[in-house]
PDB file of C-alpha atoms in Angstrom:
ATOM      1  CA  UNK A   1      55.660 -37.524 177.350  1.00 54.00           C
ATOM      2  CA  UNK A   2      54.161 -35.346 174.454  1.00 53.00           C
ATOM      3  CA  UNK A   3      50.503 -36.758 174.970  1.00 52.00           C
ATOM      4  CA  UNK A   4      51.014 -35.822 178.762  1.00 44.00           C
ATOM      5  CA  UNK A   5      51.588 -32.564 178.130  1.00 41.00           C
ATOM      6  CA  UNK A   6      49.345 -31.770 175.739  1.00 47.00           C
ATOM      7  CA  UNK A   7      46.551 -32.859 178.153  1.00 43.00           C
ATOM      8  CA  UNK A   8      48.167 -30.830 180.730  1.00 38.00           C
ATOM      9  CA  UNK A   9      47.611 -27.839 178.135  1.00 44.00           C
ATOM     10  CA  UNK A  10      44.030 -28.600 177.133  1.00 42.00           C
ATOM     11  CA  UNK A  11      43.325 -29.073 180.896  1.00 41.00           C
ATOM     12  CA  UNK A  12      44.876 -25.979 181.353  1.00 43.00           C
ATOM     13  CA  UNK A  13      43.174 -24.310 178.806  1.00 41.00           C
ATOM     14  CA  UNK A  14      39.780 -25.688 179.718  1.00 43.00           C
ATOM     15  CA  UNK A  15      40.121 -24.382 183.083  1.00 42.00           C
ATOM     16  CA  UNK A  16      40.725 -20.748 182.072  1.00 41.00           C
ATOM     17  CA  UNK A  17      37.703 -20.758 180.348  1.00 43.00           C
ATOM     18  CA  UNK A  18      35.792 -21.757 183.193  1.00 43.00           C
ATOM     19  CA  UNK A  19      36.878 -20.050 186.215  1.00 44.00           C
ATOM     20  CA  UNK A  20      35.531 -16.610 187.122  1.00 48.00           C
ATOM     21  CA  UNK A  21      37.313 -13.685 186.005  1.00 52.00           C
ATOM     22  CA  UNK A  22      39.434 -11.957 188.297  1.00 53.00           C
ATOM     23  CA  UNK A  23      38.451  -8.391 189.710  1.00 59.00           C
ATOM     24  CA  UNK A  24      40.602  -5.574 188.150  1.00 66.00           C
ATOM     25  CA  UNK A  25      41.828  -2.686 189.983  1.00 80.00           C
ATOM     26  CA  UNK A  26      39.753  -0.062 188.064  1.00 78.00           C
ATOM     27  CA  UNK A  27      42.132   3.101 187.127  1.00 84.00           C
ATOM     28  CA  UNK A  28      41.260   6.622 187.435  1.00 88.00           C
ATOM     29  CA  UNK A  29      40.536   6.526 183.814  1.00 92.00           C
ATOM     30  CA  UNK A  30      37.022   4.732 184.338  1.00 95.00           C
ATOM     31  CA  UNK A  31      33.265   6.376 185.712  1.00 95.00           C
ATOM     32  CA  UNK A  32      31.788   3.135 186.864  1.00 96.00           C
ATOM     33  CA  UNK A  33      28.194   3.508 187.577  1.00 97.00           C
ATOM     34  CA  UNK A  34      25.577   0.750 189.236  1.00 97.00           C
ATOM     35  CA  UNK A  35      22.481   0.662 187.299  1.00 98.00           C
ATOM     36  CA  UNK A  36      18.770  -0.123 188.130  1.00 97.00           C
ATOM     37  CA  UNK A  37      18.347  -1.349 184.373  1.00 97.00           C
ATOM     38  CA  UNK A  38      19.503  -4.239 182.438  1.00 97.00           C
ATOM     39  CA  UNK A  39      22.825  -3.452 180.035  1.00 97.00           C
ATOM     40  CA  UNK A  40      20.075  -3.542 177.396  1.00 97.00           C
ATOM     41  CA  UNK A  41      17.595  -1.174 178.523  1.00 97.00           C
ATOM     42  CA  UNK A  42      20.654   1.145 179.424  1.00 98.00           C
ATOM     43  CA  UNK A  43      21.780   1.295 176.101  1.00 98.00           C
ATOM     44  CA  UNK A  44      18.576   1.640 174.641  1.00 97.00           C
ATOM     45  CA  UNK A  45      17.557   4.946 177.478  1.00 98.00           C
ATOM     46  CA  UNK A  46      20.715   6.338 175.857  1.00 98.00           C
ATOM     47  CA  UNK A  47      20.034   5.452 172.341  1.00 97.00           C
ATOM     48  CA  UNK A  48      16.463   6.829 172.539  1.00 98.00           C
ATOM     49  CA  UNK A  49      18.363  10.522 174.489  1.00 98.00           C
ATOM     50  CA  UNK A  50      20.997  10.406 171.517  1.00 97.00           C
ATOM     51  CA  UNK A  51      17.978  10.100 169.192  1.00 97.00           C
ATOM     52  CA  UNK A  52      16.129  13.276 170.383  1.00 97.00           C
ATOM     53  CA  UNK A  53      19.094  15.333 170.576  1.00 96.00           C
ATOM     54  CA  UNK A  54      21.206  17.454 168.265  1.00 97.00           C
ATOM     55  CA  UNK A  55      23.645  18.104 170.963  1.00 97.00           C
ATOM     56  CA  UNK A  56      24.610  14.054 170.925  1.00 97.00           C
ATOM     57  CA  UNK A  57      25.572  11.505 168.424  1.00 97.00           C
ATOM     58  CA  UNK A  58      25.983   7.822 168.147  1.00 97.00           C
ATOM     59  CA  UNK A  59      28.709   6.624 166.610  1.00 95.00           C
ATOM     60  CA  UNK A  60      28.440   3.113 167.064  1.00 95.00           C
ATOM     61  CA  UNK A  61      26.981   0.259 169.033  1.00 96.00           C
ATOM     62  CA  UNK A  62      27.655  -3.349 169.345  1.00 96.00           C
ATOM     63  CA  UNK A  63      27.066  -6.577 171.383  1.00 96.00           C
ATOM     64  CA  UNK A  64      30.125  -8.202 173.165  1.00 95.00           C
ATOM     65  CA  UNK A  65      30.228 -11.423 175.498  1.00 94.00           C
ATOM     66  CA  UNK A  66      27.487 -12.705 172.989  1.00 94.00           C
ATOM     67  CA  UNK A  67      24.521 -10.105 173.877  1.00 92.00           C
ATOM     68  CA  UNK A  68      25.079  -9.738 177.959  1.00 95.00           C
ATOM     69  CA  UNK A  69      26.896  -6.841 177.248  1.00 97.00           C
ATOM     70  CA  UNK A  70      26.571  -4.014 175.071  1.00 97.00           C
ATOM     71  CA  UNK A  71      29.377  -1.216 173.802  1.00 97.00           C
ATOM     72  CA  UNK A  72      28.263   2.157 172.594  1.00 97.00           C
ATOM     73  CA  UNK A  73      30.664   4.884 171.554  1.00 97.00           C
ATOM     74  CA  UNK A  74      28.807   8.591 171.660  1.00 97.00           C
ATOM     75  CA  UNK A  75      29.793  11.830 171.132  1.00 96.00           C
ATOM     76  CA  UNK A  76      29.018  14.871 172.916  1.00 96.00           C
ATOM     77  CA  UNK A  77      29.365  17.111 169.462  1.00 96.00           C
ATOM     78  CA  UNK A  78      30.932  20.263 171.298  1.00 95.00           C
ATOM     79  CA  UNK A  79      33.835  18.301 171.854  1.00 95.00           C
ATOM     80  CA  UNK A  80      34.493  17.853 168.443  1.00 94.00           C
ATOM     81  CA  UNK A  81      35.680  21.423 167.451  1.00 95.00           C
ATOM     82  CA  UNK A  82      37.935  21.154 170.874  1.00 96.00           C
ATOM     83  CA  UNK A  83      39.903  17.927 169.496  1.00 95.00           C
ATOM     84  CA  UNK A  84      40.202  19.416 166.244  1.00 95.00           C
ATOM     85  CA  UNK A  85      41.576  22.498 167.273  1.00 97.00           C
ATOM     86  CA  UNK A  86      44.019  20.869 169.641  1.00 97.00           C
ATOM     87  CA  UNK A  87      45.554  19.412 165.915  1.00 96.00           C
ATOM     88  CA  UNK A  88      43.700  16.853 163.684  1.00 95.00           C
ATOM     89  CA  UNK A  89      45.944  14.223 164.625  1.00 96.00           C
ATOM     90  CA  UNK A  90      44.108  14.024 167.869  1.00 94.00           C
ATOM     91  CA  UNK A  91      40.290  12.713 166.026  1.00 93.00           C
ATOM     92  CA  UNK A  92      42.030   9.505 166.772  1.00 92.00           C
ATOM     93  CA  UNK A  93      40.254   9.662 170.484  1.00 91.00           C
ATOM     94  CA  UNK A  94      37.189  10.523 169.177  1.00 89.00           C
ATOM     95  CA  UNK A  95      34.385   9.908 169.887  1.00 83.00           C
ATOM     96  CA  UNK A  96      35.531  10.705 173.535  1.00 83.00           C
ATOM     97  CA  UNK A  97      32.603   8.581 174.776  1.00 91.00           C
ATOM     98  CA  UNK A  98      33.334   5.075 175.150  1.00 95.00           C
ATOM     99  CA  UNK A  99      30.886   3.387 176.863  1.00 97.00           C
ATOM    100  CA  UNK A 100      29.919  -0.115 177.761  1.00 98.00           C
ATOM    101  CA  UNK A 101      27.376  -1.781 179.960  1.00 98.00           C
ATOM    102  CA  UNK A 102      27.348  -5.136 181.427  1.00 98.00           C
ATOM    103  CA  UNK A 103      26.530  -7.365 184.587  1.00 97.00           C
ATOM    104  CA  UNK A 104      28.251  -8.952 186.918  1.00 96.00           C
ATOM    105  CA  UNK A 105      27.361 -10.983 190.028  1.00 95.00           C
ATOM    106  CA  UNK A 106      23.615 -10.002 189.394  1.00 95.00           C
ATOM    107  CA  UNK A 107      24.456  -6.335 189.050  1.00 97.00           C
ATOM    108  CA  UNK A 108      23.981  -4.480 186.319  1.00 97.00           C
ATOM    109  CA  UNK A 109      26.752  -1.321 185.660  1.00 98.00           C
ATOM    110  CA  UNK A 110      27.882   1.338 183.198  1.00 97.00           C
ATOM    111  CA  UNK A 111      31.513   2.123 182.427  1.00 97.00           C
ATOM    112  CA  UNK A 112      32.911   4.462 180.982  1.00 96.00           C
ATOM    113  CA  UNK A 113      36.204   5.755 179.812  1.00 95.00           C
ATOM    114  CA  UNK A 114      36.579   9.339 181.523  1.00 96.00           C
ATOM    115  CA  UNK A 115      36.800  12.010 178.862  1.00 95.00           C
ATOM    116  CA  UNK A 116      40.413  13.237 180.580  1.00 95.00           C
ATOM    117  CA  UNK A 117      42.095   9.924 179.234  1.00 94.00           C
ATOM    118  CA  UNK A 118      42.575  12.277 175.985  1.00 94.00           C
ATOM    119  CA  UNK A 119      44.566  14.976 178.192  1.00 95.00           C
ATOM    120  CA  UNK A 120      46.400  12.169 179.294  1.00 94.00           C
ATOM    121  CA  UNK A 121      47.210  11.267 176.071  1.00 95.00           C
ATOM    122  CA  UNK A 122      47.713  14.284 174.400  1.00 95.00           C
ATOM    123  CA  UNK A 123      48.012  17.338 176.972  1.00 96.00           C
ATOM    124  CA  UNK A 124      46.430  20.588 175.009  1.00 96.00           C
ATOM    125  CA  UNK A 125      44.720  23.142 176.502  1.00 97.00           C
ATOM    126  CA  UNK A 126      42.173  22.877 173.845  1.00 97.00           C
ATOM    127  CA  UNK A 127      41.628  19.577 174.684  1.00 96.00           C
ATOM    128  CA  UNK A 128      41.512  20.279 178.811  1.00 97.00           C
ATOM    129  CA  UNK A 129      38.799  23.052 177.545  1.00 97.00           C
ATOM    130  CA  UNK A 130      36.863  20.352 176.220  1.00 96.00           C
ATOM    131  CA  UNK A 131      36.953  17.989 178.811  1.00 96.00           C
ATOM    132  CA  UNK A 132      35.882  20.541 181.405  1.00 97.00           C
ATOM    133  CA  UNK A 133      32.810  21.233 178.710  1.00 96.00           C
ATOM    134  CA  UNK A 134      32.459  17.503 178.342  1.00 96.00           C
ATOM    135  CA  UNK A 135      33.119  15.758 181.646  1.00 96.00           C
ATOM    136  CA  UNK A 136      29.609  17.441 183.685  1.00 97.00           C
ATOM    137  CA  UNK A 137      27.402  16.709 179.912  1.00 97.00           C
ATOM    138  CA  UNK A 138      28.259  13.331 180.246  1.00 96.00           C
ATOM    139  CA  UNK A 139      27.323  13.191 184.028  1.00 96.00           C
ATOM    140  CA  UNK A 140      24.014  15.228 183.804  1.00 97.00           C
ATOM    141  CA  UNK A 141      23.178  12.951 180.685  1.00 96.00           C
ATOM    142  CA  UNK A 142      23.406   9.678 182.767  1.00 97.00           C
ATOM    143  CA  UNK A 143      21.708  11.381 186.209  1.00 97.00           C
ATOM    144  CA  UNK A 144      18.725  11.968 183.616  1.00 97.00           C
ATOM    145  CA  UNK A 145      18.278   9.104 181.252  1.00 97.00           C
ATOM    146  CA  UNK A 146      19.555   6.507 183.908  1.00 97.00           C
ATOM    147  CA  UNK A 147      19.026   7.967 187.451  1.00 96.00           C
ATOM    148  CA  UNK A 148      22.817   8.142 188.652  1.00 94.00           C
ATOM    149  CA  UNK A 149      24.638   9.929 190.303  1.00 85.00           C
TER     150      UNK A 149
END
C-alpha cells in the first residue's frame, strides 16, 4: 500500500511539472503590455533609457524561469520624496516599479505592478499625489522606449 501511493505522489508530482500553467485572472493591480521585442531586448531598451536618465533609476534586475524571463524593479525618483512624506514606514513599496517581462504562447509581454497598488496598501494623499505624478511617467516611458500604448 505505501509503495502505491508513493508512486501515485511522484506521478502526481511529475505531472504538475509538466502540464501548462493555468491562465490567471489578471487583477486591476497589473499594466500588461504585448511587446514587439523579446523579454531580453525589453529589458535591455529600458536599461539603456534608465541609463541616460537622471529622472530614473534601476534598482535591480534579475533572470527568473532560467533566462526566458527577466524582472527589473525601477524607480521613477519623484516618487521617492512622495512615499517618504506619506511616513517612512511606507519605503517598504519602493521602488514602485516592479516590472517583469516574459513570453508566453510565442508572445512576448511586459507586466507591471500599477503604481496605485501602494494607495491600496497604504491610502495617503501623499502617496495618491505620487501616483498621479507616477502612473502617466511610467506610460510615456514604455510608449517611447518600447512602442506601446
Amino acid at each position: 500500500m505505501k509503495t502505491m501511493l508513493k508512486t501515485l505522489s511522484v506521478v502526481a508530482v511529475a505531472s504538475l511539472a509538466f502540464a501548462p500553467a493555468a491562465r490567471a485572472e489578471v487583477s486591476e493591480h497589473f499594466i500588461i503590455h504585448e511587446l514587439e521585442q523579446t523579454p531580453q531586448e525589453a529589458a535591455t531598451l529600458i536599461r539603456d533609457f534608465i541609463a541616460m536618465s537622471d529622472d530614473w533609476s534601476l534598482n535591480g534586475e534579475f533572470e527568473m524561469m532560467g533566462g526566458a524571463a527577466v524582472g527589473m524593479k525601477i524607480c521613477f525618483n519623484a516618487m521617492r520624496g512622495y512615499v517618504a512624506a506619506a511616513g517612512l514606514h511606507n519605503l517598504a513599496l519602493m521602488p514602485c516599479g516592479n516590472i517583469a517581462f516574459y513570453e508566453e504562447d510565442g508572445q512576448s509581454y511586459l507586466s507591471m505592478l500599477d503604481v496605485g497598488y501602494m494607495t491600496t496598501l497604504s491610502p495617503h494623499p501623499e502617496l495618491e499625489a505620487g501616483v498621479a505624478l507616477a502612473r502617466p511617467a511610467y506610460a510615456a516611458m514604455f510608449t517611447e522606449v518600447l512602442s506601446v500604448d
